[in-house]
mmCIF file of N, CA and C in Angstrom:
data_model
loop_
_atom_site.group_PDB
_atom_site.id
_atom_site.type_symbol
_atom_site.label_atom_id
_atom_site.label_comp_id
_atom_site.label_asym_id
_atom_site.label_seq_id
_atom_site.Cartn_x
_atom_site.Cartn_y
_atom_site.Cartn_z
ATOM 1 N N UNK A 1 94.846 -17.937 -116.684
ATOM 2 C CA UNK A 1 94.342 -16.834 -115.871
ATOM 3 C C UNK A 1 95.032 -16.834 -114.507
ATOM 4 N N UNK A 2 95.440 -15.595 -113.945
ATOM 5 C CA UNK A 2 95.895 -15.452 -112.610
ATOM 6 C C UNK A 2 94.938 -15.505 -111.777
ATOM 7 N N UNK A 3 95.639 -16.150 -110.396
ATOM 8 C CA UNK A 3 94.677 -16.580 -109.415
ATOM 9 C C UNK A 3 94.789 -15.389 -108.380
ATOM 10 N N UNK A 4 93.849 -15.035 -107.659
ATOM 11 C CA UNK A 4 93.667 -14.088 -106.905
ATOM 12 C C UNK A 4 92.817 -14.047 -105.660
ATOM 13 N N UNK A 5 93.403 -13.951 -104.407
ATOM 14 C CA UNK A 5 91.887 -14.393 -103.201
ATOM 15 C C UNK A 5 92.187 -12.893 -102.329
ATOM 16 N N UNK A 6 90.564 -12.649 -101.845
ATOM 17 C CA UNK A 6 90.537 -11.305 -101.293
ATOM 18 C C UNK A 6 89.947 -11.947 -100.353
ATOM 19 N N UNK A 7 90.467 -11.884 -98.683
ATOM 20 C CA UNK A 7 90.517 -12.171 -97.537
ATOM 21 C C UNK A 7 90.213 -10.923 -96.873
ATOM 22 N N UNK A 8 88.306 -11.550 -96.569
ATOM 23 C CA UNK A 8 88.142 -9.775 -95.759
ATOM 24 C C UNK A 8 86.859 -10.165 -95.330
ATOM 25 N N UNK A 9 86.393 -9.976 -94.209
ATOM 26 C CA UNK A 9 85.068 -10.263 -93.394
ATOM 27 C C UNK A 9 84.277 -9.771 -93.965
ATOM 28 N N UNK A 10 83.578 -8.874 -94.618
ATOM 29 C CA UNK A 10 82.694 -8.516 -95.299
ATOM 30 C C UNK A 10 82.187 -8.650 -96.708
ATOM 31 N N UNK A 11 81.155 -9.449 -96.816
ATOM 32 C CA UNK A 11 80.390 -10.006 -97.750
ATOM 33 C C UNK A 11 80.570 -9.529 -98.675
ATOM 34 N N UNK A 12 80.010 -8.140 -98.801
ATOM 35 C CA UNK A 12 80.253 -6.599 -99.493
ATOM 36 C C UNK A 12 81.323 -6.069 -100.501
ATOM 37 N N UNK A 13 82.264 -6.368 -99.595
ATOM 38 C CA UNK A 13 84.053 -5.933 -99.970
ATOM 39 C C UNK A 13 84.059 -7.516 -101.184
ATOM 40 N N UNK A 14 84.368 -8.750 -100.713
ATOM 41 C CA UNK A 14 84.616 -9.206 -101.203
ATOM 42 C C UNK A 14 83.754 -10.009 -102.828
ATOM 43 N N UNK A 15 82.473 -9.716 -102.757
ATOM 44 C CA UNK A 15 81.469 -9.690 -103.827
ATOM 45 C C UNK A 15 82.039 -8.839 -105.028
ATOM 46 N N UNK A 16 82.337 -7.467 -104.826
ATOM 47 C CA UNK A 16 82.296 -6.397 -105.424
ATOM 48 C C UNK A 16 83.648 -6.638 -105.894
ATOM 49 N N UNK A 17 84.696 -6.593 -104.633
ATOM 50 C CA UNK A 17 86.164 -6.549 -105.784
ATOM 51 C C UNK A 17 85.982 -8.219 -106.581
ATOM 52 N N UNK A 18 85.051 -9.122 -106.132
ATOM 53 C CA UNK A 18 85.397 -10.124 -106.867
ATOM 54 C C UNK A 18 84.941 -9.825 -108.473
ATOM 55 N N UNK A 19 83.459 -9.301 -108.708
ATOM 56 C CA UNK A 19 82.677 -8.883 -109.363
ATOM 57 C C UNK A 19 83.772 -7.991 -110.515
ATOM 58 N N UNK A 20 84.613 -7.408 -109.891
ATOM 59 C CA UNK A 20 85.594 -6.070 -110.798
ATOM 60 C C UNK A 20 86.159 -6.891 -111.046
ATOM 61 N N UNK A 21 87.357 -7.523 -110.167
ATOM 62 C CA UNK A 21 88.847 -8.442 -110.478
ATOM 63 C C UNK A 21 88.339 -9.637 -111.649
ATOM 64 N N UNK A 22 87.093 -10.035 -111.784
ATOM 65 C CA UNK A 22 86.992 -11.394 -112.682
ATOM 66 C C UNK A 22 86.901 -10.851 -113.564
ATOM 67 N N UNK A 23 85.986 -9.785 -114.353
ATOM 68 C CA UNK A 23 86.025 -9.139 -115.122
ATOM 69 C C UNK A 23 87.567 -8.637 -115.678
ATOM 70 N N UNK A 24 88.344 -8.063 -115.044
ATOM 71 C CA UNK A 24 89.952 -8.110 -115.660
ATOM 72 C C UNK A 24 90.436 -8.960 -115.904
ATOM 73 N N UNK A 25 89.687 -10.275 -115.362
ATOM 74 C CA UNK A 25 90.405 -11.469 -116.296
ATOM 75 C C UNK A 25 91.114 -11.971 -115.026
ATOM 76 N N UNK A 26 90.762 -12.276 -113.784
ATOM 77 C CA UNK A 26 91.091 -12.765 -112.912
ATOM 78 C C UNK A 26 90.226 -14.079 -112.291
ATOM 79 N N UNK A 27 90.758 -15.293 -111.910
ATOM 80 C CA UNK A 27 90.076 -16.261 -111.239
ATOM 81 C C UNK A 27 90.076 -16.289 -109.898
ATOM 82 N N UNK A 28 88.624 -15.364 -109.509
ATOM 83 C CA UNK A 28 88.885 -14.728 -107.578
ATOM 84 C C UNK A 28 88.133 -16.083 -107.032
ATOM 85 N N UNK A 29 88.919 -15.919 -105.895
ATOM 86 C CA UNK A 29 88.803 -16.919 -104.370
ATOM 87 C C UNK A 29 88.739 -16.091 -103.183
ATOM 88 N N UNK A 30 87.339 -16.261 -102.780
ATOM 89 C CA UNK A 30 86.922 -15.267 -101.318
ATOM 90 C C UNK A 30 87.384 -16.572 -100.542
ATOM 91 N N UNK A 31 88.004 -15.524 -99.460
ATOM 92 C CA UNK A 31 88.098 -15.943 -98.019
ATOM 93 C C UNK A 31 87.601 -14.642 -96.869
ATOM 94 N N UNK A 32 86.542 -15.591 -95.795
ATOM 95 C CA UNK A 32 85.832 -14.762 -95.082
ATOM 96 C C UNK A 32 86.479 -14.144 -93.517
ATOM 97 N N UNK A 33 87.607 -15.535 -93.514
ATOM 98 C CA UNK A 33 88.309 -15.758 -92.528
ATOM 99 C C UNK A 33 89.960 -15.818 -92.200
ATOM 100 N N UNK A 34 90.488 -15.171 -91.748
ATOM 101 C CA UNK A 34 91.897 -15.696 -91.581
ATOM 102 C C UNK A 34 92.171 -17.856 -91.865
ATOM 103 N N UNK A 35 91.667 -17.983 -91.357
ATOM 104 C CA UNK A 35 91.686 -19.636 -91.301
ATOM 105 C C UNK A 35 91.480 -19.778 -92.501
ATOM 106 N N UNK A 36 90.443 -19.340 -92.977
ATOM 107 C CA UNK A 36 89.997 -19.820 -93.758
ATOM 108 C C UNK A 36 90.871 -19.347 -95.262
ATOM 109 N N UNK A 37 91.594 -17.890 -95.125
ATOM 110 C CA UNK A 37 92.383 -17.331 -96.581
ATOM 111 C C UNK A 37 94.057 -18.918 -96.320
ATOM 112 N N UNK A 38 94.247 -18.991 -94.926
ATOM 113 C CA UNK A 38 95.268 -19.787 -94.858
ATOM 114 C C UNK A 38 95.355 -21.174 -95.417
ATOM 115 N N UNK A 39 94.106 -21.491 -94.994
ATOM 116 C CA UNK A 39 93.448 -23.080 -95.885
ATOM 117 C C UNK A 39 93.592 -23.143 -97.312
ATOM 118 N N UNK A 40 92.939 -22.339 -97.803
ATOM 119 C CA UNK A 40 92.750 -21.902 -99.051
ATOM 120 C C UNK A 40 94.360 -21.645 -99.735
ATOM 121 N N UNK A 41 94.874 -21.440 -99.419
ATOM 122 C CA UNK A 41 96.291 -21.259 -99.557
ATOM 123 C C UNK A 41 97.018 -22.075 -99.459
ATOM 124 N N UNK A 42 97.162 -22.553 -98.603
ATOM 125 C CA UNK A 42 97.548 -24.111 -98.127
ATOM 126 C C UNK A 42 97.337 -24.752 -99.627
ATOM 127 N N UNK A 43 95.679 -25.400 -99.832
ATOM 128 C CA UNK A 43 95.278 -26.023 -100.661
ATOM 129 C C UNK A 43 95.804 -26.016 -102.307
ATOM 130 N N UNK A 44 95.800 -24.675 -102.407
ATOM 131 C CA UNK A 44 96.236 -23.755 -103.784
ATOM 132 C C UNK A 44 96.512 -22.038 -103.762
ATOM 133 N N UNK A 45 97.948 -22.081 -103.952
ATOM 134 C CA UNK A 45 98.150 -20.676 -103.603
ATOM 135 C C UNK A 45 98.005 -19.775 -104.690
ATOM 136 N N UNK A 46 97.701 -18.554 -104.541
ATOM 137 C CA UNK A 46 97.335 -17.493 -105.501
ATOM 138 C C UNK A 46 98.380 -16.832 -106.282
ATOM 139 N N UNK A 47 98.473 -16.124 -107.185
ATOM 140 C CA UNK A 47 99.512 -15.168 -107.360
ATOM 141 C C UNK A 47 99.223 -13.838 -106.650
ATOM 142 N N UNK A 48 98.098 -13.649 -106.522
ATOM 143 C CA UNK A 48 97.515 -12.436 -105.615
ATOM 144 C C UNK A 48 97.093 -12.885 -104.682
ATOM 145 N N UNK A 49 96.946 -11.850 -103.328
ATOM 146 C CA UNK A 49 96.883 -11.846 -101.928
ATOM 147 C C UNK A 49 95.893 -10.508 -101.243
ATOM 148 N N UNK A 50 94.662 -10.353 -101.423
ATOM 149 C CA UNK A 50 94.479 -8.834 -100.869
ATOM 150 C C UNK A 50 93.768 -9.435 -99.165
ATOM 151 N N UNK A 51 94.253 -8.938 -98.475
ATOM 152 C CA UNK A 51 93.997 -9.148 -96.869
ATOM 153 C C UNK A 51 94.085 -7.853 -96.419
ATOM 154 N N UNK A 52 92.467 -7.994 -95.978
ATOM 155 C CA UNK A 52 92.102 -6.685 -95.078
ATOM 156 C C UNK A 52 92.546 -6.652 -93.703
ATOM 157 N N UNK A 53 93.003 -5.430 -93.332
ATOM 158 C CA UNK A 53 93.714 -5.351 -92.167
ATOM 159 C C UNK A 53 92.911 -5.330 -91.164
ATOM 160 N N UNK A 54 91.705 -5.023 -91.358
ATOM 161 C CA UNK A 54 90.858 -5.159 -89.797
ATOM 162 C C UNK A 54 90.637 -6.860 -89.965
ATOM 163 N N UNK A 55 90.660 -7.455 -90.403
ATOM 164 C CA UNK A 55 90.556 -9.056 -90.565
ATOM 165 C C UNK A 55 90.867 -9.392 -89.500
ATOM 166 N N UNK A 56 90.093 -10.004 -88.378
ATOM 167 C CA UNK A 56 91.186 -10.875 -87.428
ATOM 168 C C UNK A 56 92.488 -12.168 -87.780
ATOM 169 N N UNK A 57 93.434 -11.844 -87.516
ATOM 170 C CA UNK A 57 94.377 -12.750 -88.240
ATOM 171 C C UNK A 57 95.431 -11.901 -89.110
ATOM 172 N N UNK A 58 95.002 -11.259 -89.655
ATOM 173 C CA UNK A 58 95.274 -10.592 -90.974
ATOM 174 C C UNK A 58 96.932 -10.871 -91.136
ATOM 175 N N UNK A 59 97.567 -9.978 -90.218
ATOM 176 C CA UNK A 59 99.179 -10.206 -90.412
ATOM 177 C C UNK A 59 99.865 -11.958 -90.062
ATOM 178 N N UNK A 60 99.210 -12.907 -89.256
ATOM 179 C CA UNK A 60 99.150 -14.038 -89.365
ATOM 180 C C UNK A 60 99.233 -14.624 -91.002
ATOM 181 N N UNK A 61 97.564 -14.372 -91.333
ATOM 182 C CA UNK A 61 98.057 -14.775 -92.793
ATOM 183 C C UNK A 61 98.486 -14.331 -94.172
ATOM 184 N N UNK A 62 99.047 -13.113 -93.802
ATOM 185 C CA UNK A 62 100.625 -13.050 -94.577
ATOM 186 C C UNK A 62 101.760 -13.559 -94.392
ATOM 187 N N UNK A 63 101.879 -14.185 -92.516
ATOM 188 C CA UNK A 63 103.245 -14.062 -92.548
ATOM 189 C C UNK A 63 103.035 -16.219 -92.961
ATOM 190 N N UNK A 64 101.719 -16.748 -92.781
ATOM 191 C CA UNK A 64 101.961 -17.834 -92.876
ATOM 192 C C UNK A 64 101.626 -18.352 -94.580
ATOM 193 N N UNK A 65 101.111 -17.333 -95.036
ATOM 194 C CA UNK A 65 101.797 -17.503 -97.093
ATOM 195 C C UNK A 65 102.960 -17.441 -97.169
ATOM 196 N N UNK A 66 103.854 -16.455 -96.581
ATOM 197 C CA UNK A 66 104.911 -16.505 -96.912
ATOM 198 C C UNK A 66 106.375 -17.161 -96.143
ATOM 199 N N UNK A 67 105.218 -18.391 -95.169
ATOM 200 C CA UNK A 67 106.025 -19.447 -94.987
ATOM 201 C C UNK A 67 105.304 -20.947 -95.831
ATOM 202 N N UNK A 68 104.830 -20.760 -97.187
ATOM 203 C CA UNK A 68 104.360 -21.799 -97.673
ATOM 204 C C UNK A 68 105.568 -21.966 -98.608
ATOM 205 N N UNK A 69 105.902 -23.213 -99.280
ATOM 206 C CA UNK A 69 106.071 -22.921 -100.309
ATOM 207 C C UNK A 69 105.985 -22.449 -101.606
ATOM 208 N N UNK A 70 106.934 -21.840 -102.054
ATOM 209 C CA UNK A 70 106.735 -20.429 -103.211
ATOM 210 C C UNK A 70 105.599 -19.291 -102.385
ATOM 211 N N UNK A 71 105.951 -19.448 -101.597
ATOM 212 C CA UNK A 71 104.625 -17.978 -101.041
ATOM 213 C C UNK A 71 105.262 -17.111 -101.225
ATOM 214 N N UNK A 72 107.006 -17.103 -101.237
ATOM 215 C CA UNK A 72 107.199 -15.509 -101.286
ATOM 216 C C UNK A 72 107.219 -14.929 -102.933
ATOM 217 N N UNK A 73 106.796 -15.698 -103.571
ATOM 218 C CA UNK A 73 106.398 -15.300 -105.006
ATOM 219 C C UNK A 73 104.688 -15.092 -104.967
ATOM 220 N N UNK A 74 104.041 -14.606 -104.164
ATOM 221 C CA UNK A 74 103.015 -14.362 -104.043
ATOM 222 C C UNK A 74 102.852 -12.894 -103.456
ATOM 223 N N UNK A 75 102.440 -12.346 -104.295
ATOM 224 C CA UNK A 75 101.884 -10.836 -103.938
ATOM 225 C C UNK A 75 101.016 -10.363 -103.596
ATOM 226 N N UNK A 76 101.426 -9.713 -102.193
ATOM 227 C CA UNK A 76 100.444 -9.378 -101.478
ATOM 228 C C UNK A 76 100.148 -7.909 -100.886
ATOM 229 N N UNK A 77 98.736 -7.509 -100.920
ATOM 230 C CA UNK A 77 98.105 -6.308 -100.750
ATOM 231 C C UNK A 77 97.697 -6.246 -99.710
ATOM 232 N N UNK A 78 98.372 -5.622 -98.892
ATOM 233 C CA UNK A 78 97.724 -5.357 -97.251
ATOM 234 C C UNK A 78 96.842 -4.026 -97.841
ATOM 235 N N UNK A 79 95.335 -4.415 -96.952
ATOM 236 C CA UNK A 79 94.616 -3.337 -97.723
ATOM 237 C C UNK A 79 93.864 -2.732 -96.170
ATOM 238 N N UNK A 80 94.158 -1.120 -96.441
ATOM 239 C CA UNK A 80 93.985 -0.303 -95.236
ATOM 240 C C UNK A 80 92.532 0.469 -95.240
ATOM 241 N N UNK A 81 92.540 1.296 -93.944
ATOM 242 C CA UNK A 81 91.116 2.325 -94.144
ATOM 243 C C UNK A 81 91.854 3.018 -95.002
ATOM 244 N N UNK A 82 92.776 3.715 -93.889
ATOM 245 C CA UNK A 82 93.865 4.735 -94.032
ATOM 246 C C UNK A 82 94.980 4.687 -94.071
ATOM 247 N N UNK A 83 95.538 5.657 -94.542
ATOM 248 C CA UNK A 83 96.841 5.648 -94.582
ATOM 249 C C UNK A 83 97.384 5.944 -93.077
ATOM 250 N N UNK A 84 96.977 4.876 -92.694
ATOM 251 C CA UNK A 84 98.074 4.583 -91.365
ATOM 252 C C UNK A 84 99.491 3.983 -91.239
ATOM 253 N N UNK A 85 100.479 4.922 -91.086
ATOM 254 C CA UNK A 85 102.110 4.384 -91.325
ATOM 255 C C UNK A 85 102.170 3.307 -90.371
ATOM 256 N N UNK A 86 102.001 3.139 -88.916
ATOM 257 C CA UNK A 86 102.068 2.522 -87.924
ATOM 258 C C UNK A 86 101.575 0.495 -88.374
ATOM 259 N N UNK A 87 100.163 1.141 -88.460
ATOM 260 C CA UNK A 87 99.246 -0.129 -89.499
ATOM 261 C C UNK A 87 100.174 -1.100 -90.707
ATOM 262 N N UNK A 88 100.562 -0.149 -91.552
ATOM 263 C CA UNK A 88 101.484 -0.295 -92.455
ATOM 264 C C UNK A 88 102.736 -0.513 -92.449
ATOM 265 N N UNK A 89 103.342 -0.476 -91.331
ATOM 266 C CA UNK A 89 104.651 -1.036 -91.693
ATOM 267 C C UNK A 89 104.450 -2.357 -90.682
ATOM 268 N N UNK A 90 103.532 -2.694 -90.117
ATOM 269 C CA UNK A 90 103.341 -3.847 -89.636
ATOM 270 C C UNK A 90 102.869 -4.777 -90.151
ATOM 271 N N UNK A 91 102.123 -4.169 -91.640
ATOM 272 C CA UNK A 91 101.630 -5.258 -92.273
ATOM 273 C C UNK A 91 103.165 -5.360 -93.670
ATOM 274 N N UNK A 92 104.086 -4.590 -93.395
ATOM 275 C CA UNK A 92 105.281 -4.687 -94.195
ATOM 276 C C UNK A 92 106.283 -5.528 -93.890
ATOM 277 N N UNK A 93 106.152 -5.550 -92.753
ATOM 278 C CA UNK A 93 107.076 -7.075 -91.492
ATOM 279 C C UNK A 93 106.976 -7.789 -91.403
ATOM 280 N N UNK A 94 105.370 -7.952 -91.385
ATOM 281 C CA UNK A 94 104.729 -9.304 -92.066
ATOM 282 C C UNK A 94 105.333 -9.826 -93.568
ATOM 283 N N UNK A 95 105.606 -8.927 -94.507
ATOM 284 C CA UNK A 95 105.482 -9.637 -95.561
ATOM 285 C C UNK A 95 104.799 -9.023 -96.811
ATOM 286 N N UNK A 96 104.037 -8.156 -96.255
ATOM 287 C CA UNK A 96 103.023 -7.317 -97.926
ATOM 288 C C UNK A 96 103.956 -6.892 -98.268
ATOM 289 N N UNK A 97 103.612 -6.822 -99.916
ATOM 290 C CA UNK A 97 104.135 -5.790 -101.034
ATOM 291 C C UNK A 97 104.108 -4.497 -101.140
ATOM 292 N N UNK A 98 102.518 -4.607 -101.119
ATOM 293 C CA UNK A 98 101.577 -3.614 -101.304
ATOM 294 C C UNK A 98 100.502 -2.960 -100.506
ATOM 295 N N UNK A 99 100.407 -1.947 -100.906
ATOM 296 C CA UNK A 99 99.237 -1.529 -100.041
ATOM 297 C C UNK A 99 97.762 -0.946 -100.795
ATOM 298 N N UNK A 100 96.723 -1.148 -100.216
ATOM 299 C CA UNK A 100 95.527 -0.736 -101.216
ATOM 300 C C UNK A 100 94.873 0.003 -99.918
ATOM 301 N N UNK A 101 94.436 1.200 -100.504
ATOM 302 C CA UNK A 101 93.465 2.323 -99.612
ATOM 303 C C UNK A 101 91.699 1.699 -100.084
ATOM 304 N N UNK A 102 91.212 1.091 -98.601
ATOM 305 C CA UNK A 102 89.597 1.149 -98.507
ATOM 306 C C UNK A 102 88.886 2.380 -98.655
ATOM 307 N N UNK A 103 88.091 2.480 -98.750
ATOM 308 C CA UNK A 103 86.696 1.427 -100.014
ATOM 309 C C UNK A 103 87.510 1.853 -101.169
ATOM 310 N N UNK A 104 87.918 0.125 -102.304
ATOM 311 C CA UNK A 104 88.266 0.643 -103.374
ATOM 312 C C UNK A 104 87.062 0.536 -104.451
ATOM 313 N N UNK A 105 87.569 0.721 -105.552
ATOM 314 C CA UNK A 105 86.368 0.820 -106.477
ATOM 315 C C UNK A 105 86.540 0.692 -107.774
ATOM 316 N N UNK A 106 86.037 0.306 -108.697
ATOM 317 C CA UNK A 106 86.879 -0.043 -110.059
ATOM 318 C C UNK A 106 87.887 0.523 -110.617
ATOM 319 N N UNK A 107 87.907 2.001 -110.429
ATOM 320 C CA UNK A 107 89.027 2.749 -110.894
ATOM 321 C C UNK A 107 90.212 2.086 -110.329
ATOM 322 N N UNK A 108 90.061 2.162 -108.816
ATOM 323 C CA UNK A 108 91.148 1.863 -108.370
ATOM 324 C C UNK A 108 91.934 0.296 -108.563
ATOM 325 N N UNK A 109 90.733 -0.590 -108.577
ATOM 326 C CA UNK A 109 91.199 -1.561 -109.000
ATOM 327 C C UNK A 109 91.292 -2.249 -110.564
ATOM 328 N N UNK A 110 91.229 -1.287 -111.795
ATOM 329 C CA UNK A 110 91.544 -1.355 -112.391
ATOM 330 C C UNK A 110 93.284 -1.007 -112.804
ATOM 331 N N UNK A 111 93.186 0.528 -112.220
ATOM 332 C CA UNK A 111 94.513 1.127 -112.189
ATOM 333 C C UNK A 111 95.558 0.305 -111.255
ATOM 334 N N UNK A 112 95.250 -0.677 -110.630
ATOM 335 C CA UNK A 112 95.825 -1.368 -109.828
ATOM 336 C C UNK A 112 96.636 -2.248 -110.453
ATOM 337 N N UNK A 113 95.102 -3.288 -110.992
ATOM 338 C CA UNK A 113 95.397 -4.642 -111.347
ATOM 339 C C UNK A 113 95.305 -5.106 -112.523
ATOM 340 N N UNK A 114 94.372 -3.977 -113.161
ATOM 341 C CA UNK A 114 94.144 -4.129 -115.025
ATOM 342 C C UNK A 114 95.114 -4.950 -115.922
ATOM 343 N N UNK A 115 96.570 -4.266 -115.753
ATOM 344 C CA UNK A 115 97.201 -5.831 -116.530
ATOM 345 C C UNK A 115 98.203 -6.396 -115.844
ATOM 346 N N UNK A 116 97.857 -6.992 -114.904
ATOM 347 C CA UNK A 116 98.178 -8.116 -113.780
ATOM 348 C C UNK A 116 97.500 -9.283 -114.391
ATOM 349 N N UNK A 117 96.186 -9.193 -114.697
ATOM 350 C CA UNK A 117 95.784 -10.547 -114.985
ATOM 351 C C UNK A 117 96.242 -11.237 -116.154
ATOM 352 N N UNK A 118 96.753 -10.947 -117.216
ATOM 353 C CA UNK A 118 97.447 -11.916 -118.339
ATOM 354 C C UNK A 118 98.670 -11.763 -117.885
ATOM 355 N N UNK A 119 99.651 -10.969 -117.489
ATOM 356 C CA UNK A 119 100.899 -11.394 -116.822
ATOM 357 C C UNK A 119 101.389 -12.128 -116.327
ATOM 358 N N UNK A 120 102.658 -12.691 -117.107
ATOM 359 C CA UNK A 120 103.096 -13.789 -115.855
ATOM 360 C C UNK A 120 103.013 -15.320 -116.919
#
């Protein structure tokens, strides 16, 4: 199973996409905290990366996955309100792949990630 951690201050956000993503067959790892998605990373890195951009830290810990080793084989979802270009290409300098539009919701994270999880 692919590993996957959603790094995002809210209880809420990260319950729910965990709740969807395991169900596709994903093994999710909440992080509440910048420190804390970096630790976690540190410890055991993911193949997935979703870090919310209001996160304090947020572009920090992209840019310090993808000074781990093999981090830059780790894909990562800078995840926005909006489609803010400005927002977004800063979280692209950092290092994201991807981008995911807030509040998502199963559709979206099905159509996302649906067969991501046996891949690989």
């Amino acid at each position: 199973m692919q590993r996957l951690m959603i790094a995002d201050g809210s209880d809420v956000v990260r319950k729910v996409g965990k709740r969807i993503l395991s169900e596709l067959g994903f093994v999710v790892v909440e992080a509440e905290s910048a420190r804390e998605a970096i630790n976690r990373c540190q410890a055991e890195l993911p193949a997935f990366l979703i870090v919310d951009a209001a996160l304090e830290g947020a572009l920090d810990v992209i840019q310090a996955v993808r000074g781990l080793p093999n981090g830059k084989d780790v894909r990562i979802f800078y995840c926005v309100i909006e489609a803010d270009l400005k927002k977004m290409m800063l979280g692209k300098r950092a290092g994201a792949n991807d981008f995911l539009l807030k509040p998502f919701d199963r559709k979206i994270l099905t159509s996302v990630f649906g067969g991501l999880a046996v891949a690989a």
